[in-house]
Coordinates of C-alpha atoms and ligand atoms in Angstrom, one line a residue:
M20 CA 102.9 104.1 93.4
S21 CA 104.4 103.2 96.5
V22 CA 107.6 104.2 98.1
E23 CA 110.0 101.5 99.3
V24 CA 112.0 102.5 102.3
E25 CA 114.7 99.9 103.1
R26 CA 117.7 99.3 105.2
K27 CA 120.4 96.8 104.3
F28 CA 122.4 94.6 106.7
L29 CA 125.2 92.3 106.9
C30 CA 124.0 88.6 108.0
S31 CA 125.7 86.7 110.4
A32 CA 125.7 83.1 111.6
D33 CA 123.2 84.2 114.1
T34 CA 120.8 85.9 111.8
L35 CA 118.2 83.2 111.4
K36 CA 118.2 82.2 115.1
T37 CA 117.6 85.9 116.0
L38 CA 114.7 86.2 113.4
E39 CA 113.3 83.2 115.1
E40 CA 113.6 84.6 118.6
M41 CA 112.0 87.8 117.7
G42 CA 109.0 86.2 116.4
A43 CA 109.6 86.8 112.6
V44 CA 107.6 84.5 110.5
C45 CA 109.4 82.9 107.3
V46 CA 106.8 83.5 104.3
G47 CA 109.0 81.6 101.8
Q48 CA 112.0 81.4 99.4
R49 CA 111.9 82.4 96.0
Q50 CA 114.8 82.8 93.2
F51 CA 114.8 85.5 90.6
H52 CA 116.9 86.7 87.8
D53 CA 117.4 90.6 87.2
Q54 CA 118.5 92.4 84.3
Y55 CA 119.3 96.0 84.8
F56 CA 119.4 98.2 81.7
D57 CA 121.0 101.7 80.9
T58 CA 122.3 103.6 78.0
P59 CA 126.3 103.3 77.3
V60 CA 126.8 106.8 79.0
F61 CA 124.8 105.7 82.0
D62 CA 121.9 108.2 81.6
L63 CA 119.6 106.6 84.0
T64 CA 121.9 105.3 86.8
L65 CA 123.6 108.6 87.0
K66 CA 120.3 109.9 87.8
D67 CA 119.9 107.4 90.3
M68 CA 117.2 105.5 88.1
W69 CA 117.5 101.7 88.1
L70 CA 115.6 99.9 85.1
R71 CA 115.3 96.3 85.4
K72 CA 113.4 93.1 84.2
R73 CA 112.4 90.6 87.1
K74 CA 110.4 87.5 86.5
G75 CA 109.3 89.0 83.1
C76 CA 108.1 92.3 84.5
W77 CA 109.5 95.9 84.1
E78 CA 110.4 97.8 87.3
L79 CA 111.6 101.3 87.4
K80 CA 113.2 102.4 90.8
C81 CA 113.5 106.2 91.1
P82 CA 114.6 108.4 94.0
T83 CA 111.7 110.1 95.8
T84 CA 111.5 113.9 96.2
T85 CA 110.6 113.8 99.7
V86 CA 112.8 115.6 102.1
N87 CA 113.5 115.2 105.7
R88 CA 111.4 117.6 108.0
T89 CA 114.4 118.6 110.2
E90 CA 112.1 120.3 112.9
E91 CA 110.5 117.1 113.6
T92 CA 113.7 115.0 113.4
S93 CA 116.0 114.4 116.3
G94 CA 120.0 113.7 115.7
E95 CA 119.2 110.0 116.5
Q96 CA 116.4 109.8 113.9
S97 CA 118.5 111.5 111.2
K98 CA 121.2 109.0 111.7
A99 CA 118.9 106.2 111.5
A100 CA 117.3 107.6 108.4
A101 CA 120.8 107.9 106.5
L102 CA 121.1 104.3 106.9
C103 CA 118.0 103.7 104.9
T104 CA 117.1 104.2 101.1
R105 CA 113.9 105.3 99.6
Y106 CA 112.8 104.9 96.2
K107 CA 109.6 104.9 94.2
E108 CA 108.8 101.9 92.4
I109 CA 107.1 102.2 89.0
T110 CA 105.9 98.9 87.6
N111 CA 103.3 100.0 84.7
L112 CA 105.2 99.9 81.4
P113 CA 103.8 102.8 79.5
D114 CA 104.7 104.9 82.6
I115 CA 108.4 103.5 82.8
Q116 CA 108.8 104.2 79.1
Q117 CA 107.5 107.7 79.6
R118 CA 109.9 108.4 82.6
V119 CA 112.9 107.0 80.8
K120 CA 112.0 109.0 77.7
E121 CA 112.1 112.2 79.7
V122 CA 115.4 111.4 81.1
I123 CA 117.2 110.6 77.9
K124 CA 114.9 112.8 75.8
E125 CA 118.4 114.5 74.3
D126 CA 119.0 111.4 72.6
T127 CA 115.5 110.3 71.4
D128 CA 114.1 111.9 68.1
S129 CA 110.5 113.0 68.0
E130 CA 109.4 110.1 65.6
T131 CA 110.9 107.5 67.9
A132 CA 109.3 109.4 70.9
E133 CA 106.0 108.8 69.5
K134 CA 106.2 105.3 68.9
I135 CA 107.6 104.3 72.3
S136 CA 104.4 104.3 74.4
S137 CA 102.8 102.0 71.7
Q138 CA 105.8 99.3 71.8
E139 CA 104.7 96.0 73.4
D140 CA 107.7 94.4 72.3
E141 CA 111.2 95.1 73.3
S142 CA 112.3 97.2 70.4
W143 CA 111.9 100.2 72.8
L144 CA 114.9 99.3 74.5
S145 CA 117.1 99.5 71.3
K146 CA 115.2 102.7 70.2
M147 CA 116.1 104.2 73.5
N148 CA 119.7 102.9 73.3
L149 CA 119.3 100.8 76.4
V150 CA 121.5 97.9 76.9
C151 CA 121.9 95.2 79.7
F152 CA 124.7 96.2 82.0
A153 CA 124.1 93.6 84.9
E154 CA 122.4 90.4 85.5
F155 CA 122.5 88.0 88.2
T156 CA 120.4 85.5 90.1
T157 CA 119.3 85.9 93.6
V158 CA 117.8 83.3 96.0
R159 CA 115.8 85.1 98.6
R160 CA 114.3 84.1 102.1
S161 CA 111.6 86.4 103.3
F162 CA 110.4 86.9 106.7
T163 CA 107.7 89.2 108.4
L164 CA 107.5 90.7 111.7
E165 CA 103.9 91.4 111.8
E166 CA 103.5 93.5 114.8
E167 CA 105.6 96.1 112.9
G168 CA 104.4 95.5 109.3
V169 CA 107.9 95.1 108.1
Q170 CA 109.7 92.4 105.8
I171 CA 112.9 91.1 106.1
D172 CA 114.7 89.6 103.3
L173 CA 117.8 87.4 103.2
D174 CA 119.5 87.6 99.7
Q175 CA 122.0 85.3 98.5
A176 CA 123.3 86.6 95.0
D177 CA 125.0 84.2 92.6
F178 CA 128.1 86.0 92.5
G179 CA 128.8 85.2 96.1
Y180 CA 127.3 88.3 97.9
H181 CA 125.1 87.6 101.0
V182 CA 122.8 90.7 102.2
G183 CA 119.8 91.2 104.3
E184 CA 117.1 94.2 104.0
I185 CA 114.7 95.4 106.3
E186 CA 111.8 96.9 104.2
V187 CA 108.5 98.8 104.5
L188 CA 106.5 99.8 101.6
V189 CA 104.6 103.0 102.0
P190 CA 101.7 103.9 100.0
E191 CA 102.0 107.1 98.0
G192 CA 101.3 110.2 100.3
G193 CA 101.8 107.9 103.4
D194 CA 103.9 108.2 106.5
E195 CA 107.6 107.6 105.5
Q196 CA 108.7 108.8 109.2
S197 CA 106.7 106.1 110.7
A198 CA 108.3 103.4 108.2
L199 CA 111.7 104.7 109.3
E200 CA 111.0 104.2 112.8
K201 CA 109.6 100.7 112.2
I202 CA 112.9 99.8 110.6
E203 CA 114.8 101.2 113.4
R204 CA 113.2 99.2 116.0
T205 CA 113.5 96.1 113.9
A206 CA 117.3 96.8 113.2
Q207 CA 117.7 97.1 117.2
K208 CA 115.8 93.8 117.6
L209 CA 118.0 92.2 115.0
G210 CA 121.1 93.7 117.1
L211 CA 122.3 95.7 114.2
T212 CA 125.2 98.1 115.6
G213 CA 126.8 99.5 112.4
H214 CA 126.5 103.1 111.7
Q215 CA 127.2 103.0 107.9
R216 CA 125.3 102.2 105.0
V217 CA 125.8 98.5 103.9
E218 CA 126.6 98.0 100.1
G219 CA 123.7 96.5 98.0
K220 CA 124.1 93.6 95.6
M221 CA 124.5 96.2 92.8
N222 CA 127.5 98.0 94.4
I223 CA 129.4 94.7 94.7
Y224 CA 128.4 93.6 91.2
L225 CA 129.5 96.8 89.4
K226 CA 132.7 97.0 91.6
R227 CA 133.7 93.5 90.2
N228 CA 132.3 93.4 86.8
R229 CA 132.0 97.0 85.7
P230 CA 134.5 99.0 87.2
E231 CA 134.2 102.0 84.9
H232 CA 130.6 102.3 85.4
Y233 CA 131.1 101.9 89.2
E234 CA 133.7 104.6 89.5
K235 CA 131.5 106.9 87.5
L236 CA 128.6 106.5 89.9
L237 CA 131.0 106.7 92.8
S238 CA 132.6 110.2 91.7
E239 CA 129.1 111.5 91.0
H240 CA 128.0 110.6 94.6
V241 CA 125.3 107.9 93.3
L242 CA 126.6 105.3 95.2
Ligands
V4E536 C1 118.1 101.5 94.2 C2 119.3 100.9 93.5 C3 119.3 99.6 92.8 C4 118.2 98.8 92.3 C5 118.2 97.6 93.1 O1 117.9 97.9 94.4 P1 118.1 96.8 95.8 O2 117.0 97.2 96.7 O3 119.5 96.9 96.1 O4 117.8 95.5 95.0 P2 116.9 94.5 95.4 O5 117.2 93.2 94.6 O6 117.0 94.1 97.0 O7 115.3 94.9 95.0 P3 114.0 94.8 95.8 O8 113.4 93.4 95.7 O9 114.1 95.1 97.4 O10 113.2 95.5 95.1 S1 120.8 99.2 92.7 C6 121.4 100.6 93.3 N1 120.6 101.4 94.1 C7 120.8 102.5 94.7 C8 121.2 101.8 96.3 C9 122.1 102.5 97.0 N2 122.5 103.8 96.5 N3 122.3 102.3 98.3 C10 122.1 101.2 98.7 C11 122.3 100.8 100.2 N4 121.0 100.2 97.9 C12 120.7 100.6 96.7

């Protein structure tokens, strides 16, 4: 299970030119449709857990338990870290079902719980009371900056939001501080100056389409 360390940024008219000038290599363009699931009372997203189906595969993003080691972190470093998100990504379906079951266990009777891990069809969704709350299509152009080992994605969502992200995948137990430093150097090369977190596609989607869900996550400081 890897940890995805990521910083989002707003694209400008110069972004493509800057990527080329800094030696980023375009590794392709792809399109994918995401469907996100939660219970009607937001059990997963209130815990900052994001269950989605993308290209027929299930993925669960969960917060990491890693804490910043302040004695090793300067003020500038922690400011840079605050602009980044870190999530574990689980892609094995039985592990996803197990994790989800733990979170919503109060709502799941034991008979259902036993059956969950053997479900190969999608009936596990209704058994756990999971419904789709967001779906959208993204066109993504991806670039790599080989000397840093970072990926830069430029996303265009079908509801009219354009956002970039600098991403480093850290294997379990790997060096997250070094990932943050790579992201910071890449951000400087891209000329990013903002000191505020840039909103992701989901923030914008929920704000526009699911205001009640958005307000709840905002009031609980998830978003
Ligand atoms: C983690 C998360 C969500 C799940 C989607 O994550 P995101 O990285 O925004 O989507 P995407 O399509 O770029 O996924 P990838 O292809 O990189 O795996 S939805 C909301 N969150 C939480 C979150 C947050 N609190 N703040 C920011 C800036 N982003 C995400």
